[in-house]
Coordinates of C-alpha atoms and ligand atoms in Angstrom, one line a residue:
M1 CA 18.2 163.9 -22.6
A2 CA 22.1 163.2 -22.0
P3 CA 24.9 162.3 -23.9
I4 CA 26.4 159.4 -22.3
D5 CA 29.9 159.5 -24.0
P6 CA 31.4 162.8 -25.5
H7 CA 31.8 160.3 -28.1
S8 CA 28.4 159.0 -29.0
F9 CA 25.4 160.2 -30.3
T10 CA 24.1 157.9 -27.5
D11 CA 21.5 159.0 -25.1
S12 CA 21.3 158.8 -21.8
T13 CA 17.2 158.1 -22.5
H14 CA 17.7 155.1 -25.1
P15 CA 17.8 151.4 -24.4
L16 CA 21.4 149.8 -25.3
T17 CA 21.9 147.5 -28.1
T18 CA 22.3 143.6 -26.4
H19 CA 22.9 142.3 -29.6
I20 CA 23.9 143.0 -33.9
S21 CA 23.4 139.9 -36.4
L22 CA 25.9 141.6 -39.6
N23 CA 25.9 140.3 -43.1
F24 CA 28.9 141.8 -44.9
Y25 CA 29.1 141.5 -49.0
F26 CA 33.0 142.4 -49.6
D27 CA 33.4 144.0 -52.8
F28 CA 36.9 144.2 -53.6
T29 CA 36.3 146.2 -57.0
T30 CA 35.0 149.3 -55.2
S31 CA 36.5 149.0 -51.5
T32 CA 33.1 149.0 -49.8
I33 CA 30.8 146.7 -48.1
A34 CA 27.1 146.5 -48.7
S35 CA 25.8 145.3 -45.7
S36 CA 22.7 145.2 -43.4
A37 CA 22.7 145.1 -39.3
L38 CA 20.2 143.4 -37.3
L39 CA 20.1 145.4 -34.1
T40 CA 18.8 144.1 -30.7
L41 CA 17.8 146.8 -28.4
S42 CA 17.6 145.7 -24.5
A43 CA 13.7 146.8 -24.2
P44 CA 11.2 147.7 -26.7
Y45 CA 11.6 151.4 -27.5
T46 CA 8.8 154.1 -28.9
G47 CA 10.6 157.0 -30.2
D48 CA 13.4 158.8 -31.8
L49 CA 17.0 156.7 -31.4
V50 CA 20.0 158.0 -32.4
L51 CA 22.8 155.6 -33.8
D52 CA 26.5 156.7 -34.5
T53 CA 27.3 156.4 -38.4
R54 CA 30.3 157.7 -40.1
S55 CA 30.7 157.6 -44.3
L56 CA 27.9 154.9 -44.2
T57 CA 25.2 155.1 -47.3
I58 CA 21.6 153.6 -45.5
N59 CA 19.5 152.3 -47.8
S60 CA 16.7 151.7 -45.4
V61 CA 15.7 150.3 -42.4
I62 CA 12.9 147.9 -41.8
D63 CA 11.1 146.9 -38.9
P64 CA 11.8 142.7 -39.3
V65 CA 8.8 142.0 -37.4
T66 CA 6.4 143.4 -40.0
N67 CA 8.4 143.7 -42.9
S68 CA 7.7 147.6 -42.7
Q69 CA 9.9 150.9 -43.6
I70 CA 10.8 152.5 -40.7
P71 CA 11.2 156.3 -40.9
F72 CA 14.7 157.5 -40.7
S73 CA 17.1 160.0 -41.2
L74 CA 21.0 161.0 -41.5
S75 CA 22.2 164.1 -40.7
T76 CA 23.7 166.0 -43.0
D77 CA 25.5 167.5 -40.6
V78 CA 28.6 166.0 -40.3
D79 CA 30.5 166.4 -36.7
P80 CA 33.9 166.0 -38.4
I81 CA 34.9 164.1 -34.3
K82 CA 31.2 161.9 -34.1
G83 CA 30.5 161.6 -37.5
Q84 CA 26.9 161.7 -38.9
P85 CA 23.7 160.8 -36.4
L86 CA 21.4 158.5 -37.8
T87 CA 17.7 159.1 -36.0
V88 CA 14.9 156.3 -36.7
S89 CA 11.9 157.0 -35.5
V90 CA 10.5 153.8 -33.8
S91 CA 7.3 152.7 -32.3
N92 CA 7.0 149.9 -29.9
I93 CA 10.1 147.6 -31.3
S94 CA 12.8 145.9 -29.7
K95 CA 14.3 144.8 -33.3
I96 CA 15.9 147.2 -36.0
L97 CA 17.2 145.9 -39.5
I98 CA 19.7 148.4 -41.6
T99 CA 20.8 147.8 -44.9
F100 CA 23.8 150.1 -46.0
V101 CA 26.8 150.4 -47.7
T102 CA 30.3 151.3 -46.2
S103 CA 32.6 154.0 -48.5
V104 CA 36.2 154.1 -49.5
T105 CA 36.6 157.0 -46.6
S106 CA 35.3 154.4 -44.1
S107 CA 38.1 155.5 -41.4
A108 CA 38.0 151.8 -39.1
L109 CA 39.1 150.2 -42.9
Q110 CA 42.1 149.7 -44.9
W111 CA 41.8 148.1 -48.3
L112 CA 44.7 147.4 -49.9
T113 CA 45.5 146.3 -53.5
P114 CA 47.5 143.1 -54.3
P115 CA 50.5 144.9 -55.2
Q116 CA 50.3 146.1 -51.4
T117 CA 50.2 142.1 -50.1
F118 CA 53.6 140.0 -49.6
N119 CA 52.1 137.9 -51.8
K120 CA 51.0 140.4 -54.6
K121 CA 47.7 138.1 -55.4
F122 CA 45.1 139.3 -53.9
P123 CA 43.5 142.0 -52.1
F124 CA 43.3 142.2 -48.0
V125 CA 41.3 144.1 -45.8
Y126 CA 41.5 145.1 -42.4
T127 CA 39.5 146.7 -39.5
Q128 CA 40.9 149.1 -36.6
C129 CA 37.7 150.2 -34.8
Q130 CA 39.4 151.8 -31.4
S131 CA 38.2 154.0 -30.5
I132 CA 35.8 155.6 -32.3
H133 CA 35.7 153.6 -36.4
A134 CA 33.3 151.0 -35.6
R135 CA 30.7 153.2 -37.0
S136 CA 32.7 153.8 -40.2
I137 CA 31.4 150.0 -40.4
F138 CA 27.7 149.8 -39.5
P139 CA 25.4 151.8 -37.5
C140 CA 25.8 151.3 -33.7
Q141 CA 25.9 153.4 -30.1
D142 CA 29.5 153.0 -31.1
T143 CA 30.3 154.1 -27.1
P144 CA 31.9 151.2 -24.1
T145 CA 28.4 151.2 -22.1
P146 CA 26.9 149.0 -24.2
R147 CA 27.9 145.5 -24.3
V148 CA 27.0 143.8 -27.4
R149 CA 27.2 140.1 -28.7
Y150 CA 26.8 139.3 -32.2
N151 CA 27.1 137.1 -35.3
A152 CA 28.3 137.9 -38.8
K153 CA 28.3 136.7 -42.1
L154 CA 30.8 137.3 -44.7
N155 CA 30.8 137.1 -47.7
I156 CA 34.2 137.2 -49.3
P157 CA 35.5 135.7 -52.9
H158 CA 36.4 131.9 -52.6
Q159 CA 40.7 132.7 -52.6
L160 CA 40.4 134.7 -49.6
S161 CA 39.2 133.6 -45.9
A162 CA 38.2 135.7 -43.1
V163 CA 38.8 136.2 -39.2
M164 CA 37.1 137.6 -36.6
S165 CA 37.5 138.5 -33.1
A166 CA 34.6 135.9 -33.3
K167 CA 34.2 132.1 -32.5
H168 CA 34.3 130.7 -36.4
L169 CA 31.6 128.7 -37.1
E170 CA 32.0 127.2 -40.5
R171 CA 33.5 128.1 -44.0
R172 CA 30.8 127.5 -47.1
D173 CA 29.1 128.1 -49.9
P174 CA 26.7 131.2 -50.2
I175 CA 22.9 129.6 -49.5
L176 CA 20.8 130.6 -52.8
G177 CA 18.5 132.8 -53.0
C178 CA 18.5 135.2 -50.2
G179 CA 19.6 133.2 -47.5
D180 CA 22.8 135.0 -47.0
S181 CA 22.0 138.6 -47.6
G182 CA 19.5 139.4 -44.5
L183 CA 18.8 142.3 -47.5
C184 CA 15.8 141.4 -49.8
C185 CA 16.2 138.5 -52.4
G186 CA 17.0 138.7 -56.2
E187 CA 20.0 140.3 -55.0
S188 CA 22.2 137.7 -57.0
L189 CA 25.6 139.9 -55.7
W190 CA 25.2 138.1 -52.8
C191 CA 24.8 134.4 -54.2
G192 CA 27.4 135.0 -57.0
E193 CA 29.7 132.5 -58.5
G194 CA 33.6 132.3 -57.1
R195 CA 32.0 133.1 -53.1
I196 CA 32.2 132.0 -50.2
V197 CA 30.4 132.4 -46.9
E198 CA 32.5 132.3 -43.8
E199 CA 30.4 132.6 -40.1
F200 CA 31.0 133.8 -37.1
V201 CA 29.5 134.2 -33.7
M202 CA 31.0 136.4 -30.8
E203 CA 29.1 134.6 -27.7
Q204 CA 30.6 137.3 -25.0
P205 CA 29.3 140.6 -24.5
I206 CA 31.9 142.9 -26.1
P207 CA 32.1 147.1 -26.7
T208 CA 31.9 147.7 -30.3
Y209 CA 35.7 149.4 -30.5
L210 CA 36.4 145.6 -30.2
F211 CA 34.5 144.2 -33.1
A212 CA 37.2 143.2 -35.7
F213 CA 37.8 141.2 -39.4
A214 CA 40.8 140.6 -41.5
V215 CA 40.1 139.1 -45.2
G216 CA 42.8 137.9 -47.2
E217 CA 45.1 134.8 -48.1
L218 CA 45.5 133.9 -44.9
G219 CA 47.3 131.1 -43.4
F220 CA 48.6 129.7 -39.8
R221 CA 51.1 127.8 -37.6
E222 CA 49.7 126.0 -34.5
V223 CA 52.1 127.9 -31.4
G224 CA 49.8 126.5 -28.3
P225 CA 46.7 124.7 -27.3
R226 CA 44.6 127.7 -27.6
T227 CA 46.8 129.8 -29.7
K228 CA 47.4 129.7 -33.8
V229 CA 49.2 132.7 -35.4
Y230 CA 47.6 133.8 -38.5
A231 CA 49.2 136.4 -41.2
E232 CA 49.6 136.3 -45.0
A233 CA 50.2 132.6 -46.4
V234 CA 53.8 133.2 -46.7
P235 CA 55.7 130.2 -45.4
S236 CA 58.8 132.4 -43.8
V237 CA 56.1 134.9 -42.7
L238 CA 54.1 132.3 -40.6
D239 CA 57.5 130.5 -39.4
A240 CA 59.1 133.7 -38.2
A241 CA 55.8 134.8 -36.5
A242 CA 55.5 131.0 -35.0
K243 CA 58.8 131.4 -34.0
E244 CA 58.5 134.8 -32.5
F245 CA 55.4 133.7 -30.4
A246 CA 56.3 130.5 -29.2
G247 CA 56.2 131.7 -25.1
T248 CA 52.3 133.0 -25.7
E249 CA 51.3 129.9 -23.4
D250 CA 52.9 130.2 -20.9
M251 CA 52.1 134.2 -20.7
I252 CA 48.4 133.3 -20.3
R253 CA 49.2 130.6 -17.4
V254 CA 50.6 133.2 -15.7
G255 CA 48.0 136.2 -16.5
E256 CA 45.7 133.3 -15.4
R257 CA 48.1 132.7 -11.9
L258 CA 48.1 136.4 -11.7
F259 CA 44.7 138.0 -13.0
G260 CA 41.9 135.0 -12.9
E261 CA 40.1 132.5 -15.5
Y262 CA 41.0 133.3 -19.0
D263 CA 37.3 134.1 -20.4
W264 CA 38.2 133.8 -24.1
E265 CA 38.6 130.8 -24.7
R266 CA 41.5 131.1 -27.6
F267 CA 44.2 133.2 -28.2
D268 CA 44.8 133.6 -31.2
L269 CA 47.4 136.2 -33.2
L270 CA 46.9 138.1 -36.6
V271 CA 49.8 139.4 -38.2
L272 CA 48.8 141.9 -40.5
P273 CA 50.9 143.9 -43.6
P274 CA 53.2 146.7 -42.3
S275 CA 50.4 149.2 -42.8
F276 CA 48.9 148.6 -39.3
P277 CA 48.5 151.6 -37.2
Y278 CA 49.4 150.5 -33.7
G279 CA 51.7 147.7 -32.2
G280 CA 48.8 145.9 -31.3
M281 CA 45.1 145.9 -31.0
E282 CA 43.0 143.3 -28.1
N283 CA 40.5 142.5 -30.1
P284 CA 39.0 139.2 -28.5
R285 CA 40.1 136.1 -29.2
M286 CA 42.4 137.3 -31.8
V287 CA 44.9 140.2 -31.3
F288 CA 45.7 142.0 -34.3
L289 CA 49.6 143.0 -34.6
T290 CA 52.3 145.0 -36.7
P291 CA 54.6 142.2 -38.1
T292 CA 57.6 145.4 -36.9
V293 CA 57.8 143.3 -33.6
I294 CA 58.6 140.0 -35.3
K295 CA 62.4 140.9 -34.6
G296 CA 63.8 137.5 -34.6
D297 CA 65.0 137.6 -30.7
A298 CA 61.2 136.7 -29.2
S299 CA 61.3 140.8 -27.7
G300 CA 57.7 141.0 -29.7
A301 CA 56.8 139.2 -26.8
Q302 CA 56.3 142.4 -25.1
V303 CA 53.3 143.7 -27.3
V304 CA 51.7 140.5 -26.9
A305 CA 51.6 140.5 -22.9
H306 CA 50.3 143.6 -23.5
E307 CA 47.4 142.6 -25.5
L308 CA 47.2 139.2 -23.5
A309 CA 46.9 141.7 -20.2
H310 CA 44.0 143.6 -22.2
S311 CA 42.0 140.1 -22.3
W312 CA 41.3 141.0 -18.4
T313 CA 41.9 144.7 -18.4
G314 CA 40.0 146.2 -20.8
N315 CA 37.8 143.5 -22.3
L316 CA 36.8 142.0 -19.3
I317 CA 36.5 145.7 -17.3
T318 CA 35.9 148.6 -20.1
N319 CA 36.4 151.9 -19.5
K320 CA 33.1 153.7 -19.9
T321 CA 33.8 156.5 -21.9
N322 CA 37.4 157.5 -23.5
D323 CA 37.5 160.0 -20.2
H324 CA 39.1 157.4 -18.3
F325 CA 41.1 155.7 -20.7
W326 CA 43.5 155.1 -18.1
L327 CA 41.3 152.6 -16.5
N328 CA 42.5 150.2 -20.1
E329 CA 45.3 151.5 -20.9
G330 CA 46.9 152.0 -17.5
F331 CA 46.3 148.3 -15.7
T332 CA 47.2 146.9 -19.5
T333 CA 50.3 148.6 -18.9
Y334 CA 50.8 147.4 -15.2
A335 CA 49.7 144.0 -16.0
E336 CA 51.8 143.5 -19.4
R337 CA 54.6 144.6 -17.0
R338 CA 53.8 141.4 -14.5
I339 CA 53.8 139.2 -16.7
V340 CA 56.8 140.2 -18.2
E341 CA 58.3 139.9 -14.8
A342 CA 57.0 136.7 -14.6
V343 CA 58.3 135.4 -17.7
Q344 CA 61.6 137.8 -19.1
G345 CA 62.8 138.5 -15.2
E346 CA 63.5 141.5 -13.2
D347 CA 65.6 143.2 -15.1
I348 CA 64.1 143.5 -18.2
A349 CA 60.7 145.1 -16.5
A350 CA 62.4 147.1 -14.8
L351 CA 63.6 148.0 -18.3
N352 CA 60.1 148.8 -19.9
I353 CA 59.4 150.7 -16.4
G354 CA 62.4 152.9 -17.4
I355 CA 61.6 153.6 -20.9
G356 CA 58.0 154.2 -20.3
W357 CA 58.9 156.5 -17.7
K358 CA 61.1 158.6 -20.3
G359 CA 57.8 158.5 -22.3
L360 CA 55.7 159.9 -19.6
V361 CA 58.2 162.9 -19.1
D362 CA 58.1 163.6 -22.9
E363 CA 54.8 164.0 -22.4
M364 CA 55.0 166.4 -20.0
E365 CA 56.7 168.5 -22.0
R366 CA 54.6 168.1 -25.1
F367 CA 51.5 169.0 -23.3
K368 CA 52.6 171.9 -21.5
D369 CA 50.4 174.2 -22.8
N370 CA 47.7 172.0 -22.5
L371 CA 48.0 170.4 -19.3
E372 CA 44.1 168.6 -19.1
L373 CA 45.8 166.1 -21.1
T374 CA 48.1 165.2 -18.6
K375 CA 45.6 164.0 -16.2
L376 CA 44.4 160.2 -15.4
R377 CA 40.7 161.7 -16.1
T378 CA 40.2 163.2 -18.8
N379 CA 37.8 165.6 -20.8
Q380 CA 37.5 165.3 -24.2
E381 CA 34.2 166.7 -25.1
G382 CA 34.9 168.1 -28.7
V383 CA 38.5 166.5 -28.7
D384 CA 39.4 163.7 -31.1
P385 CA 40.9 160.8 -29.2
D386 CA 43.3 160.1 -32.1
D387 CA 44.5 163.3 -31.5
V388 CA 45.4 163.5 -28.5
Y389 CA 46.8 159.6 -27.8
S390 CA 49.9 159.7 -25.8
Q391 CA 51.5 157.6 -23.3
V392 CA 49.9 159.5 -20.1
P393 CA 47.6 157.1 -19.5
Y394 CA 49.6 154.5 -19.7
E395 CA 52.5 155.7 -18.3
K396 CA 50.5 157.8 -15.4
G397 CA 48.5 155.2 -15.3
F398 CA 50.9 152.4 -14.2
Q399 CA 52.8 154.8 -12.5
F400 CA 49.5 154.9 -10.3
L401 CA 48.5 151.3 -9.5
W402 CA 52.8 150.8 -8.9
R403 CA 52.6 153.2 -6.6
I404 CA 49.4 151.5 -5.1
E405 CA 51.5 148.3 -4.7
R406 CA 54.3 149.9 -2.7
Q407 CA 51.6 151.1 -0.6
I408 CA 50.1 148.1 0.4
G409 CA 52.2 145.2 -0.7
R410 CA 52.7 143.4 -3.5
A411 CA 50.6 139.9 -1.8
A412 CA 47.7 142.6 -1.1
F413 CA 47.4 144.3 -4.1
D414 CA 47.5 140.5 -6.2
E415 CA 44.9 139.8 -3.7
F416 CA 43.1 142.9 -4.4
L417 CA 43.8 142.9 -8.4
L418 CA 42.0 139.9 -8.6
K419 CA 39.2 140.6 -6.5
Y420 CA 38.6 144.2 -8.9
I421 CA 38.1 142.1 -11.9
A422 CA 36.2 139.6 -10.5
A423 CA 33.4 142.2 -9.3
F424 CA 33.6 144.3 -12.3
K425 CA 33.9 141.4 -15.4
F426 CA 31.9 142.4 -18.4
Q427 CA 31.3 145.7 -17.3
S428 CA 31.8 149.4 -18.1
I429 CA 33.3 151.9 -15.4
D430 CA 34.3 155.0 -14.8
T431 CA 37.4 156.1 -12.6
N432 CA 35.1 157.0 -9.4
M433 CA 33.7 153.6 -9.4
F434 CA 37.6 152.3 -9.1
L435 CA 38.0 154.6 -6.8
D436 CA 35.2 153.3 -4.4
F437 CA 36.1 150.1 -4.8
L438 CA 39.3 150.4 -4.2
K439 CA 38.8 152.5 -0.5
A440 CA 36.5 149.8 0.1
N441 CA 38.9 147.0 -0.4
V442 CA 41.2 148.6 1.1
P443 CA 40.4 150.8 4.0
G444 CA 42.2 153.7 5.0
I445 CA 44.2 154.4 1.4
E446 CA 43.4 158.0 0.8
N447 CA 45.1 159.1 4.3
D448 CA 48.3 157.5 2.4
I449 CA 48.0 158.3 -1.4
D450 CA 46.5 161.5 -2.5
L451 CA 43.9 159.7 -4.9
K452 CA 42.8 163.2 -6.1
T453 CA 45.6 164.6 -7.1
W454 CA 47.2 161.3 -9.2
T455 CA 43.2 161.0 -10.6
E456 CA 42.0 164.4 -11.7
G457 CA 45.7 166.9 -10.9
T458 CA 47.9 167.4 -13.9
G459 CA 51.6 166.6 -14.5
I460 CA 53.4 163.7 -12.9
P461 CA 52.6 163.7 -9.1
A462 CA 55.9 163.5 -6.6
D463 CA 55.2 160.0 -5.2
A464 CA 55.8 158.9 -8.4
M465 CA 58.9 157.0 -9.3
E466 CA 61.6 156.1 -11.8
P467 CA 62.4 152.5 -11.7
V468 CA 65.6 151.3 -9.3
S469 CA 67.6 148.4 -11.3
N470 CA 71.8 148.6 -11.8
I471 CA 71.1 148.0 -15.8
Y472 CA 68.4 150.9 -15.9
T473 CA 70.5 153.0 -14.1
K474 CA 73.8 152.0 -16.0
I475 CA 72.1 152.5 -19.0
V476 CA 70.9 155.8 -18.7
S477 CA 74.1 157.4 -17.0
L478 CA 75.7 156.5 -20.2
A479 CA 73.4 158.3 -22.2
H480 CA 74.0 161.7 -20.1
E481 CA 77.8 161.1 -20.7
F482 CA 77.3 161.6 -24.2
K483 CA 77.3 165.0 -24.2
Q484 CA 80.8 165.2 -23.2
G485 CA 81.9 163.2 -25.9
R486 CA 81.8 159.6 -24.3
M487 CA 80.5 157.0 -26.8
P488 CA 79.4 153.4 -24.7
R489 CA 82.8 150.8 -25.3
E490 CA 81.9 147.7 -27.5
E491 CA 82.1 145.6 -24.1
E492 CA 79.8 148.1 -22.2
V493 CA 76.9 147.2 -25.0
A494 CA 78.0 143.9 -26.1
S495 CA 75.0 142.3 -24.1
W496 CA 72.2 145.3 -25.2
H497 CA 69.2 143.6 -26.8
G498 CA 66.8 146.8 -28.6
Q499 CA 65.0 147.7 -25.6
Q500 CA 68.3 148.5 -24.2
W501 CA 69.8 150.8 -27.5
E502 CA 65.5 152.2 -27.0
L503 CA 66.1 153.2 -23.6
Y504 CA 69.9 154.3 -24.4
L505 CA 69.3 156.6 -27.2
E506 CA 65.5 157.8 -25.8
N507 CA 67.7 159.3 -22.8
L508 CA 70.4 160.9 -24.8
P509 CA 70.5 165.0 -24.3
N510 CA 68.7 166.9 -26.9
S511 CA 70.8 168.3 -28.5
V512 CA 74.5 167.0 -29.8
E513 CA 76.5 167.5 -32.4
S514 CA 75.8 166.2 -36.0
S515 CA 79.2 164.9 -35.8
Q516 CA 78.9 163.0 -32.8
V517 CA 75.5 161.5 -34.0
I518 CA 77.2 160.1 -37.1
A519 CA 80.0 158.8 -35.0
L520 CA 77.9 156.3 -32.9
D521 CA 76.0 154.8 -36.2
C522 CA 79.5 154.2 -37.6
R523 CA 80.2 152.4 -35.1
Y524 CA 76.6 150.5 -34.2
R525 CA 75.1 150.7 -36.9
L526 CA 71.7 151.9 -35.6
S527 CA 70.1 153.5 -38.5
E528 CA 70.3 150.1 -40.1
S529 CA 68.8 147.9 -37.5
K530 CA 66.2 145.5 -38.1
D531 CA 64.5 146.9 -34.7
Y532 CA 62.2 149.6 -35.9
E533 CA 62.2 150.7 -31.9
V534 CA 65.6 151.2 -32.5
K535 CA 65.9 152.6 -35.9
V536 CA 63.2 155.2 -35.1
A537 CA 64.5 156.4 -31.9
F538 CA 68.3 156.7 -33.7
L539 CA 66.9 158.6 -36.8
Q540 CA 64.3 160.9 -34.5
L541 CA 67.9 161.9 -33.2
A542 CA 69.2 162.3 -36.2
I543 CA 66.5 165.2 -37.6
V544 CA 66.7 167.0 -34.7
S545 CA 70.4 167.1 -35.0
R546 CA 70.4 167.8 -38.4
C547 CA 72.3 164.7 -40.0
S548 CA 70.9 165.2 -43.6
E549 CA 72.6 162.3 -44.9
Y550 CA 69.9 160.1 -42.9
Y551 CA 67.3 161.7 -44.9
N552 CA 67.0 158.6 -47.9
V553 CA 66.5 155.9 -44.3
V554 CA 64.3 158.3 -43.2
E555 CA 62.2 158.3 -46.1
K556 CA 62.4 154.9 -47.0
T557 CA 61.6 153.9 -43.5
L558 CA 58.1 156.1 -43.6
K559 CA 57.3 154.8 -47.0
E560 CA 57.6 151.1 -45.4
V561 CA 55.9 151.1 -42.4
G562 CA 52.4 152.5 -40.9
R563 CA 52.8 152.2 -37.6
M564 CA 51.9 154.9 -35.5
K565 CA 54.3 154.8 -33.1
Y566 CA 57.1 155.4 -36.0
L567 CA 55.0 157.6 -37.8
R568 CA 54.1 160.5 -35.1
P569 CA 57.8 161.1 -33.6
L570 CA 59.5 160.9 -37.1
Y571 CA 56.9 163.6 -39.0
T572 CA 57.0 165.7 -35.6
A573 CA 60.7 165.8 -35.3
L574 CA 61.1 166.9 -39.6
V575 CA 58.2 170.1 -38.4
Q576 CA 58.5 171.3 -35.2
G577 CA 60.3 173.7 -33.7
N578 CA 60.8 177.3 -34.4
T579 CA 64.3 177.0 -36.1
K580 CA 63.0 174.6 -38.5
K581 CA 64.0 174.8 -41.7
E582 CA 61.6 175.1 -44.6
E583 CA 63.5 172.1 -46.7
D584 CA 62.8 169.3 -43.5
K585 CA 59.0 170.6 -44.0
I586 CA 58.7 170.8 -48.1
F587 CA 60.7 167.4 -47.3
A588 CA 57.7 166.2 -45.0
Q589 CA 55.1 167.0 -46.8
R590 CA 56.2 165.0 -49.9
V591 CA 57.3 162.1 -48.1
F592 CA 53.7 162.4 -47.0
A593 CA 51.9 163.1 -50.2
E594 CA 54.0 160.1 -52.0
A595 CA 53.2 157.5 -48.8
R596 CA 49.8 158.7 -47.4
E597 CA 48.0 156.1 -49.9
T598 CA 49.7 153.0 -48.3
Y599 CA 48.9 154.2 -44.4
H600 CA 45.6 153.3 -42.6
P601 CA 43.2 155.7 -43.2
I602 CA 43.6 156.6 -39.0
A603 CA 47.0 157.3 -39.8
Q604 CA 46.7 159.4 -42.4
G605 CA 44.6 161.9 -40.5
V606 CA 47.2 162.0 -37.4
V607 CA 50.3 163.0 -40.0
E608 CA 47.8 164.9 -41.1
S609 CA 47.0 166.9 -37.9
I610 CA 50.6 166.7 -37.3
L611 CA 51.8 168.6 -40.2
S612 CA 48.9 171.3 -40.1
K613 CA 49.7 172.0 -36.9
H614 CA 53.3 173.1 -37.9
L615 CA 52.8 174.4 -41.6
Ligands
BES701 N1 44.5 149.0 -27.9 C1 46.0 149.7 -27.8 C2 46.0 150.5 -29.0 C3 45.0 151.9 -29.3 C4 44.8 152.3 -28.3 C5 44.4 151.6 -30.8 C6 43.9 153.7 -28.3 C7 43.6 152.6 -30.8 C8 43.5 153.6 -29.5 C9 46.5 148.5 -27.9 O1 46.4 147.6 -26.7 C10 48.4 149.7 -27.6 O2 47.6 149.5 -26.0 N2 48.7 149.1 -28.3 C11 50.5 149.4 -27.6 C12 51.0 148.2 -27.3 C13 52.2 148.4 -26.7 C14 51.7 149.1 -25.5 C15 53.2 147.3 -26.4 C16 50.8 149.8 -29.3 O3 50.3 149.7 -30.7 O4 51.6 150.5 -29.4
ZN702 ZN1 46.9 149.0 -24.8

């Protein structure tokens, strides 16, 4: 008996789930889903089987073959990270039917009321399962080792439609009786009037964190032979999204050339409401995106390149547990930059590497008292993955792979990548499996690169590297000159877009005079930027430099977006530091209290943890 993942109750002696059949009845009046899940195990099992759950009410556990009740117990002991283990006591069976209801606090789900949507007419609900939130939607072995196929029937109000990280089969009227419930007959709510059923199937096996749906008043635009962009059915939003992502097919082709065939058939995009907590989430066949990536200059392509790259690194080859998260994000960051380089050129790729480098250097400061979190391979026993989310797996992982590329040359590294993906596709692997494969395919690599220091050591290895490019170097040196009162001249910034400004702002010295910050904004209007990367980088500087005149913009920003990449630095800047003024902390608390309901539950938890650390 041993757990296979620090974030799951799944035990090494248990058979793994291979298929899940789901029925969901969405009740927007209570913000809950009455559901059933039919789990198929890899082999018949006798004994206690433990499933992960969080915030679920379990109604029954049934053997679907004999239709008899299976004894079960839902632990009353709630683990703050892992949730509540559900133990079912089975006897020689391989299928288990569970009926249950989600709760308003289910951490994967955000329920939006009509006023919280663009059109203000209908409610909206969507999921975010990575890393360990799928268990708050259905009981499962919520760890990336078991790969499951699934089908799902979503019973929703007829004015709405649904999308999933799966193939859409049909939209139809509910079948009267118990046909769509998986529950017993007579549940009139399953057959009610004004309802519609959307059916999906996922034929490729995926880890549970890639399970996803969204339900709302959705529309779409076609942008390529295998890509539609979905969003709330507002023509201006759909048009802007279609324009921003027009180059998607070109990127898929680059991905195929570099990493092998695209295995997921479709690559659709869903633009979510502003509360979406991430920039993007690589849900297979249907990537989820924040609306803040739509900037009108196609720069959102970088986030799409990243989520697209996950189609190979992450979704085909998956980290076995979060301890090996760098295998997902480090590889994907590397792959993203290769795609960006191919479609936008070397200078833009170098800029991204430079922004990433600064991010990595800053994380070393953030984790100086917890060096464990600066390692590529981590030990997350007792650690909530949402609390320790950082740039380290992305940027140190990127640096490691870039280092190998420099060692063996691009042609050899490209060949290695193709081989690696082909060898491990549809498998979940750990750092050692990667290292063994590397050593077997690149003989002698361990003599040239200190693989142990890279994967197990803390900090940034000495053979990591800042990018070399003229614009990158120019922007960084301009930023360093700011301290001497030198502001960039108009002609120097004439060609700058969001990423150049972001790099510039992030490289400014830590403490600058508030008068300088104000002068910079007077000239370049950064606090009014439509690009949130720029706006937030500027506001962070404004807070640290004590420019109180920007607090109304800070408040407005914290209330209009829920992307954690923006919430984290702004709330942190407000509350962190020994000399921090009391007013700032009170301000942060008030804004959070007022904005809280508009954030996704995951973002609520993360902001809470930032505030509780410093107040
Ligand atoms: N898979 C991540 C998002 C994620 C990570 C969700 C960990 C939950 C837990 C996604 O691919 C990602 O990295 N998104 C980035 C995009 C960026 C690197 C271009 C983001 O959201 O900022
Ligand atoms: Zn990613």
